[in-house]
PDB file of C-alpha atoms and ligand atoms in Angstrom:
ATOM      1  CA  UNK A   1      89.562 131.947  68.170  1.00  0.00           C
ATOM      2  CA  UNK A   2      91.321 129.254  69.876  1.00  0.00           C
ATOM      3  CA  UNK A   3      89.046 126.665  71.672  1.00  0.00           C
ATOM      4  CA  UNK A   4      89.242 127.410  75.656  1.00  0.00           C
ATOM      5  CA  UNK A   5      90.082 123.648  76.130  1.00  0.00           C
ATOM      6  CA  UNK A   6      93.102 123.855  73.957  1.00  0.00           C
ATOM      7  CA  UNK A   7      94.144 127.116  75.808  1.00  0.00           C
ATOM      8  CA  UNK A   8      97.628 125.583  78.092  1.00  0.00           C
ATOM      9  CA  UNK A   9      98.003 126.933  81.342  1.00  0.00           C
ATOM     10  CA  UNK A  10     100.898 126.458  83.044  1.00  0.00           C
ATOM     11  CA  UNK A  11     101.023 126.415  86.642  1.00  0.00           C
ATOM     12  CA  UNK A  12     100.840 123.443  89.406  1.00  0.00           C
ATOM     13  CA  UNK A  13     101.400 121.321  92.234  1.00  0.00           C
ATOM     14  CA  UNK A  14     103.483 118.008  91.749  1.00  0.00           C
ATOM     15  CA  UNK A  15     104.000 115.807  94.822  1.00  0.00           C
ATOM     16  CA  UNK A  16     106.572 112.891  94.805  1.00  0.00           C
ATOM     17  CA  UNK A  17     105.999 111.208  98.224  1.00  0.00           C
ATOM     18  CA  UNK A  18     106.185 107.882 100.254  1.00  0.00           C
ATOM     19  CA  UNK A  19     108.578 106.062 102.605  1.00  0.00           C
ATOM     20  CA  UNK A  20     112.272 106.183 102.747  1.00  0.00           C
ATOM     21  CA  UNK A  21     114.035 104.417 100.295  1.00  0.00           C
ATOM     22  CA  UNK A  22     111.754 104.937  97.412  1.00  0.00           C
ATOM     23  CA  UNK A  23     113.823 106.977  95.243  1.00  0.00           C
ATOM     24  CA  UNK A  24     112.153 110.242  95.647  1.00  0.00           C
ATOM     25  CA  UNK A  25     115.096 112.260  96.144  1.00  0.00           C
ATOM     26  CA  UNK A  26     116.181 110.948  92.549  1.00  0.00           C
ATOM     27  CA  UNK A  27     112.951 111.200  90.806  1.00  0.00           C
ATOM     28  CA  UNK A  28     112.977 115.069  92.012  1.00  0.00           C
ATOM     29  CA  UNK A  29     115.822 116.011  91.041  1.00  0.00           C
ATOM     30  CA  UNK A  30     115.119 114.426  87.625  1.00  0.00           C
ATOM     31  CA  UNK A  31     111.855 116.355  86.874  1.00  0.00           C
ATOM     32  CA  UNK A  32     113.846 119.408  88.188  1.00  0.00           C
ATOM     33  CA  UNK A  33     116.714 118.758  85.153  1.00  0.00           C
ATOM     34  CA  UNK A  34     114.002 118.051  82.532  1.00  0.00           C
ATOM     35  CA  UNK A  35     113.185 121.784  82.968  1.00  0.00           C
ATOM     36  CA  UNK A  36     116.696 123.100  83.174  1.00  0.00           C
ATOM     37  CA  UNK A  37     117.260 121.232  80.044  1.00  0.00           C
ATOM     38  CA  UNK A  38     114.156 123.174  78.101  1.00  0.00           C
ATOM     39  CA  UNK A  39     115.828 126.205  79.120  1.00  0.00           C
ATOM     40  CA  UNK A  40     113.481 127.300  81.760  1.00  0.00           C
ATOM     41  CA  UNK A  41     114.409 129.206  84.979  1.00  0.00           C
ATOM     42  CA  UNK A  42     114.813 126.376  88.361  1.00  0.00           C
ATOM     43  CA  UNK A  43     114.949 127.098  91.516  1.00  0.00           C
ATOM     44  CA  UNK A  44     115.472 124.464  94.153  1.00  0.00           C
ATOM     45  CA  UNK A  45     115.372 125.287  98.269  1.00  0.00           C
ATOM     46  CA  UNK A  46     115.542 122.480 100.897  1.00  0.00           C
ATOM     47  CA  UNK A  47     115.429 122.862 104.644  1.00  0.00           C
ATOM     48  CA  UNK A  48     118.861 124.040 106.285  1.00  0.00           C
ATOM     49  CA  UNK A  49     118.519 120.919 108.757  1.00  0.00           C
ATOM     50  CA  UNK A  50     119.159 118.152 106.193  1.00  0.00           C
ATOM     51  CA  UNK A  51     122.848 118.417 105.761  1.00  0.00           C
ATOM     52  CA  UNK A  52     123.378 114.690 105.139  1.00  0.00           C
ATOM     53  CA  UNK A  53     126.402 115.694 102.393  1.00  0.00           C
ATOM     54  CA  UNK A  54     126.354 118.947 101.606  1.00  0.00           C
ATOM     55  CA  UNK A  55     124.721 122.759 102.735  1.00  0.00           C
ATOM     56  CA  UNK A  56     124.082 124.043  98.696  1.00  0.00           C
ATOM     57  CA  UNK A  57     122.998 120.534  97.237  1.00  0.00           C
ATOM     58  CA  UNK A  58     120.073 118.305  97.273  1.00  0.00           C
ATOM     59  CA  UNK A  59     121.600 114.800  97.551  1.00  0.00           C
ATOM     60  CA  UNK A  60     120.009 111.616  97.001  1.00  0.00           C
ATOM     61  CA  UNK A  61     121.405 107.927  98.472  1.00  0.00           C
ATOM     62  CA  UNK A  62     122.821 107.040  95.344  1.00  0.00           C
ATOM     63  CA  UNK A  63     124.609 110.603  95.012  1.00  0.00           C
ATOM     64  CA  UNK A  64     122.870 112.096  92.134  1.00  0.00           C
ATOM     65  CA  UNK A  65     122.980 116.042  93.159  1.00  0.00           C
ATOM     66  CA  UNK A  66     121.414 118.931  92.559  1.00  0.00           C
ATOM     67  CA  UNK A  67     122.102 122.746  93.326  1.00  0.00           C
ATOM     68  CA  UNK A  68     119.709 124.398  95.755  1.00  0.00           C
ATOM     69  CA  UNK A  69     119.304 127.120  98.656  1.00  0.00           C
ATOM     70  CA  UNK A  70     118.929 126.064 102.072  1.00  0.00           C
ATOM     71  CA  UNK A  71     116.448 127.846 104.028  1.00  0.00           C
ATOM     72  CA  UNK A  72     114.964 128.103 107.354  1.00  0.00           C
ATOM     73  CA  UNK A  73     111.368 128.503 106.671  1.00  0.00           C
ATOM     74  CA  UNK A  74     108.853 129.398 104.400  1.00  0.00           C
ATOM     75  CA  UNK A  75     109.778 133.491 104.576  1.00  0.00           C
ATOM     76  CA  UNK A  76     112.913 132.705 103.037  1.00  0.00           C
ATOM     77  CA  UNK A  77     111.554 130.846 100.036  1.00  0.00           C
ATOM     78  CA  UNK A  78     109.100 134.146  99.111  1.00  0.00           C
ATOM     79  CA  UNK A  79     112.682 136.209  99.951  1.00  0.00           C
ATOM     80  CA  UNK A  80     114.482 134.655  97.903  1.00  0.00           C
ATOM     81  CA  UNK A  81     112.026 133.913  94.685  1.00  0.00           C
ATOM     82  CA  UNK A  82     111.450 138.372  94.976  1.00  0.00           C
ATOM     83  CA  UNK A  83     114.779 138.582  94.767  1.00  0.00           C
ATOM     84  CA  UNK A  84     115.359 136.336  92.035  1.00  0.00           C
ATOM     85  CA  UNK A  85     112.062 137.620  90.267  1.00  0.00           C
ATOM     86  CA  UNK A  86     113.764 141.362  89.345  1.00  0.00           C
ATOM     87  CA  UNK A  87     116.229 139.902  86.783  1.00  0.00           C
ATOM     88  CA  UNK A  88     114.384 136.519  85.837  1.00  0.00           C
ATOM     89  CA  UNK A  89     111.033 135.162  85.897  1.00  0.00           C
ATOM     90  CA  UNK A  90     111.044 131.585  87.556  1.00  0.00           C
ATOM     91  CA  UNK A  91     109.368 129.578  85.770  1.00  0.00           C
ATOM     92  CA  UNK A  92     110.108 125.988  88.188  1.00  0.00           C
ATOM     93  CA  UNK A  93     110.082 125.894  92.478  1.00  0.00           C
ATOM     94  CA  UNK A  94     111.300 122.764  93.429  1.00  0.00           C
ATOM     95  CA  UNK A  95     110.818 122.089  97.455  1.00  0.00           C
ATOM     96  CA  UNK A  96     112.694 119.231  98.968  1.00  0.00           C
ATOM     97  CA  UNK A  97     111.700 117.953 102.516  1.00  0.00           C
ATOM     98  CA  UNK A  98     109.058 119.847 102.551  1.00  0.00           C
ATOM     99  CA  UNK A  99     107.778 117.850 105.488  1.00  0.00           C
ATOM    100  CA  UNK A 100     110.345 119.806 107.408  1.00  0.00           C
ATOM    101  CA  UNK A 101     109.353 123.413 106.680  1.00  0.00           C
ATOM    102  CA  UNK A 102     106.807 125.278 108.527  1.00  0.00           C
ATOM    103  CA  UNK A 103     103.272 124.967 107.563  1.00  0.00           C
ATOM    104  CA  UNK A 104     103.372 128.625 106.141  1.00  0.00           C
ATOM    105  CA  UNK A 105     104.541 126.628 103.049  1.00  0.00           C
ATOM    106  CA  UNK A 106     100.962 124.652 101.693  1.00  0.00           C
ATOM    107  CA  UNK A 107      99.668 127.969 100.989  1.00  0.00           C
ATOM    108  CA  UNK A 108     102.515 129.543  99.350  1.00  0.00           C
ATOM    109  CA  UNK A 109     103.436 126.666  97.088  1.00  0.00           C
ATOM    110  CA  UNK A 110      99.802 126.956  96.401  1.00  0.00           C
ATOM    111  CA  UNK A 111     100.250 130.863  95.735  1.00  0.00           C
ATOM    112  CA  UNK A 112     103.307 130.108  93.715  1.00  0.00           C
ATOM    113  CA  UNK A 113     101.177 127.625  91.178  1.00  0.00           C
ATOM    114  CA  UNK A 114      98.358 129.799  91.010  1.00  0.00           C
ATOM    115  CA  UNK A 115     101.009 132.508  89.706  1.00  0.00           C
ATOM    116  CA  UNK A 116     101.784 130.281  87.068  1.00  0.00           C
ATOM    117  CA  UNK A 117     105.128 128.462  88.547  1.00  0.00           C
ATOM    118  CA  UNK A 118     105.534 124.520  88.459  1.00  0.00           C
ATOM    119  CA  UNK A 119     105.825 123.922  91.772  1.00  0.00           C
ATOM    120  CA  UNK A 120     107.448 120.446  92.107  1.00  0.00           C
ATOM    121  CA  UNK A 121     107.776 119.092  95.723  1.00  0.00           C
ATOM    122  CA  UNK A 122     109.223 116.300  97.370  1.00  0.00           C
ATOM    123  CA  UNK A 123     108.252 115.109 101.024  1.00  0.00           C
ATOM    124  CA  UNK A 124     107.644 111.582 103.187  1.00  0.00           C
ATOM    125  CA  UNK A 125     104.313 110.739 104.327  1.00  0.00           C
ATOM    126  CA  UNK A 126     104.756 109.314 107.223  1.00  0.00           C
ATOM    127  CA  UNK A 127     106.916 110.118 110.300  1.00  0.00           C
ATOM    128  CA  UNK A 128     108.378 106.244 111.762  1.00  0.00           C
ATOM    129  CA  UNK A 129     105.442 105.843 113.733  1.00  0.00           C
ATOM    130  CA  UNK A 130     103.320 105.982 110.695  1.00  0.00           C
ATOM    131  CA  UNK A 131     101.669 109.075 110.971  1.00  0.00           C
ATOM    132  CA  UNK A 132     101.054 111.578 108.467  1.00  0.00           C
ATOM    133  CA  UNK A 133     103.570 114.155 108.253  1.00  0.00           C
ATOM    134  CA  UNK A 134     102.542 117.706 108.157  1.00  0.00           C
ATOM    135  CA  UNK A 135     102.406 119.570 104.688  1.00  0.00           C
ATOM    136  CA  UNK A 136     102.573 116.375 102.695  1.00  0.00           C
ATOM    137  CA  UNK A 137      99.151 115.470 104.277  1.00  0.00           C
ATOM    138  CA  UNK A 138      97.754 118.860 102.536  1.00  0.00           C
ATOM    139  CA  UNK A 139      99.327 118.956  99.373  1.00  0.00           C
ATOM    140  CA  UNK A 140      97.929 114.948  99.052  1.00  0.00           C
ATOM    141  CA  UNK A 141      94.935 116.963  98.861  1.00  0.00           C
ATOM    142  CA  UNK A 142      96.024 120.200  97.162  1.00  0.00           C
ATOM    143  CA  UNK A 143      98.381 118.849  94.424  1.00  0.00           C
ATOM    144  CA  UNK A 144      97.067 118.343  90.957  1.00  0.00           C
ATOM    145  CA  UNK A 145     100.234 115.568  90.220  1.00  0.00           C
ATOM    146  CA  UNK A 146     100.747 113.030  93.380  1.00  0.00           C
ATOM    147  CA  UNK A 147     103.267 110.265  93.102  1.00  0.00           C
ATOM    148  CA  UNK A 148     103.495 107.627  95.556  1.00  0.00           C
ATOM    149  CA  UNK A 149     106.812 105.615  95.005  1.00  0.00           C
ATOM    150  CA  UNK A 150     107.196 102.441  97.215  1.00  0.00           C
ATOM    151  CA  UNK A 151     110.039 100.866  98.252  1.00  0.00           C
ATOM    152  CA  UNK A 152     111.490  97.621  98.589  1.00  0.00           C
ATOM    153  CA  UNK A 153     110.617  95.843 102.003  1.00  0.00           C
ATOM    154  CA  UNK A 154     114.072  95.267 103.478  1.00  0.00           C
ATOM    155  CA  UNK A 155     112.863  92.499 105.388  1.00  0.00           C
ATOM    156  CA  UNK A 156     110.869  90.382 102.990  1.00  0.00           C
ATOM    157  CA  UNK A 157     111.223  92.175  99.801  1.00  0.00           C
ATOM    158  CA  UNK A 158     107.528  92.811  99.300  1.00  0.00           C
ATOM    159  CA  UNK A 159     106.280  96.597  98.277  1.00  0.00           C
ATOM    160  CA  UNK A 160     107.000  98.706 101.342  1.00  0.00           C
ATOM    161  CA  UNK A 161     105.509 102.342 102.169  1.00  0.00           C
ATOM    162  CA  UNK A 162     106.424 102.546 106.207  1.00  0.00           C
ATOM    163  CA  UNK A 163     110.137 103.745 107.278  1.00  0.00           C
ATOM    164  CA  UNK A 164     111.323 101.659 110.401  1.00  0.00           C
ATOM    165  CA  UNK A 165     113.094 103.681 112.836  1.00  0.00           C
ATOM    166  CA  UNK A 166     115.606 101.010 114.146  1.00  0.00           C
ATOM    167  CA  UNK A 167     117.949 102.008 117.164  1.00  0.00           C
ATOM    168  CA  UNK A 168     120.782  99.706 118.317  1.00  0.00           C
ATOM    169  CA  UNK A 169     119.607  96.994 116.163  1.00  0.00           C
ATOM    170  CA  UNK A 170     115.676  96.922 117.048  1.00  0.00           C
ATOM    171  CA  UNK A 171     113.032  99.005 116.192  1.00  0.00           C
ATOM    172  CA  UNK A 172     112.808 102.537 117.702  1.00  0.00           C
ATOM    173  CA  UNK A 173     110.036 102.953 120.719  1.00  0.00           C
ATOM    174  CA  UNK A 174     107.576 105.728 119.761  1.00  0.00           C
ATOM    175  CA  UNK A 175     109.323 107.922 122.652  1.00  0.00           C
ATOM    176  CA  UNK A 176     112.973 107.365 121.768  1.00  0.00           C
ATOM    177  CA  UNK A 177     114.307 110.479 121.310  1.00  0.00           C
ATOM    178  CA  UNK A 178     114.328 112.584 117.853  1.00  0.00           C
ATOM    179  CA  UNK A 179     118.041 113.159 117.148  1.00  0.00           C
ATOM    180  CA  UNK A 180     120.545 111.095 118.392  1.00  0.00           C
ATOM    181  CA  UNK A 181     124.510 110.623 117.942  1.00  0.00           C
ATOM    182  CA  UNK A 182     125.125 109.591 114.400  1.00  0.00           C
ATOM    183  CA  UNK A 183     125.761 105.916 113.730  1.00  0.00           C
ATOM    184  CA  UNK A 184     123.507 104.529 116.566  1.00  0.00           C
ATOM    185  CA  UNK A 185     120.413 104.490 114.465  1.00  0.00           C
ATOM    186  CA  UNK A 186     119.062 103.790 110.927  1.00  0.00           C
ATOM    187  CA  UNK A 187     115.933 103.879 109.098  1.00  0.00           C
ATOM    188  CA  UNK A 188     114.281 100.624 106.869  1.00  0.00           C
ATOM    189  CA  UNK A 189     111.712 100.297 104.259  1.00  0.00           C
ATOM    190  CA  UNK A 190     109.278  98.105 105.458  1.00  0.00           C
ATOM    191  CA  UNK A 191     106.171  96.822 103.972  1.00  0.00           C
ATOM    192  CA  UNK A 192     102.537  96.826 105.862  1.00  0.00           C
ATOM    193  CA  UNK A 193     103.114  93.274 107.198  1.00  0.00           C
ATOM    194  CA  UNK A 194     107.214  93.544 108.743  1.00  0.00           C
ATOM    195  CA  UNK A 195     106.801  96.947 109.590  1.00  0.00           C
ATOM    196  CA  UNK A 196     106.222  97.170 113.537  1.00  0.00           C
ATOM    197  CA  UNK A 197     104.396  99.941 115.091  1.00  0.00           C
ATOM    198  CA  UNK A 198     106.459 101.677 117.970  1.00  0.00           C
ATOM    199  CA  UNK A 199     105.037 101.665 121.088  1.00  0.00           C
TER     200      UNK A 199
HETATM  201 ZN1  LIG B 201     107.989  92.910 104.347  1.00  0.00          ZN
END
C-alpha cells in the first residue's frame, strides 16, 4: 500500500499579487502555459471591465497574451466551467483581476480547488489609497501558494508595493473620482517611503 504522505492530490489555490507594475499579469499567464504545455485542460476568465487591448485576451504591459472569457461575475465563471465540464474535465481555472469580481468568487475558487482544479489567480492588493482590495484580502488567507511580486519604485528605484494614482501630474486625492477620460491619469509603483497617501 502506498504511504498516505506520498499519496498527490491535486487541487489548490495560487495567488500572484502586489502593486502595479510587478509583472503579475506576466507571471500568470506563464503558470497558465506551463499547464497548457503538459497537455492539461486551461481555462482563463477575466472581468469584462478590463478591456485595456482586447475583450477575449488577458494582456500584460509588455504584450505577452493569453486567451480567456470575459465575464461579469462570479455566476458566469460556474456557467461557463458546467458547460465546459460535459465534453472535458478542466483540470486549470485561471482568474485574472479577481479584485474586480464580486465576492461570490473566494468561495467558489475555493469550491473549484477542493474539486480538485488548480485554481491560479491573479489580483492587486491594494486599491491607490492603500487599502486592501476585496477578494485578494481572503484568498491571502485562503490560498495554499501566495506570491507577492514588488515592483520597481518609479521615483527612487527602491522595492515598491503601493500603486500611486497620479492625476494631471500629482498624486490623485482619495475622493477624485474612479474613472475618468483616458489620458488624464496614470498609475506609479511606489515604494513605502515616495508613495504619498491621498487625502
Ligand atoms: Zn521610492
Amino acid at each position: 500500500m502506498l504511504n498516505k504522505n506520498l499519496q498527490k492530490k491535486v487541487g489548490w489555490i495560487e495567488l500572484i499579487t502586489g502593486c502595479m507594475f510587478a509583472g503579475k499579469t506576466e507571471e500568470f499567464i506563464r503558470r497558465l502555459r506551463r499547464h497548457s504545455y503538459a497537455k492539461r485542460n486551461v481555462i482563463a476568465f477575466k472581468p469584462i471591465m478590463d478591456d485595456r487591448y482586447s475583450v477575449d485576451k488577458i494582456s500584460s504591459h509588455s504584450g505577452t497574451q493569453l486567451e480567456s472569457y470575459p465575464v461579469k461575475n462570479s455566476l458566469e465563471i460556474i456557467k461557463k466551467i458546467n458547460e465546459l465540464d460535459k465534453t472535458k474535465k478542466i483540470d486549470v481555472i485561471g482568474i485574472d483581476e479577481i479584485q474586480f469580481f464580486d465576492e461570490g468568487v473566494v468561495n467558489l475558487v475555493q469550491e473549484f480547488a477542493d474539486k480538485g482544479i488548480i485554481v491560479i489567480v491573479n489580483g492587486l492588493d491594494k486599491d491607490f489609497k492603500c487599502e486592501p482590495f476585496k477578494n485578494v484580502d481572503q484568498l491571502l488567507v485562503q490560498a495554499e501558494f501566495v506570491d507577492k511580486l514588488l515592483a520597481i519604485c518609479h521615483s527612487c528605484g527602491s522595492n515598491a508595493n503601493r500603486t500611486q494614482r497620479i492625476v494631471n501630474g500629482k498624486p490623485a486625492a482619495a475622493n477624485e473620482p474612479i474613472i475618468l477620460v483616458s489620458g488624464e491619469e496614470q498609475y506609479e509603483a511606489r515604494c513605502r517611503h515616495c508613495y504619498i497617501r491621498p487625502k
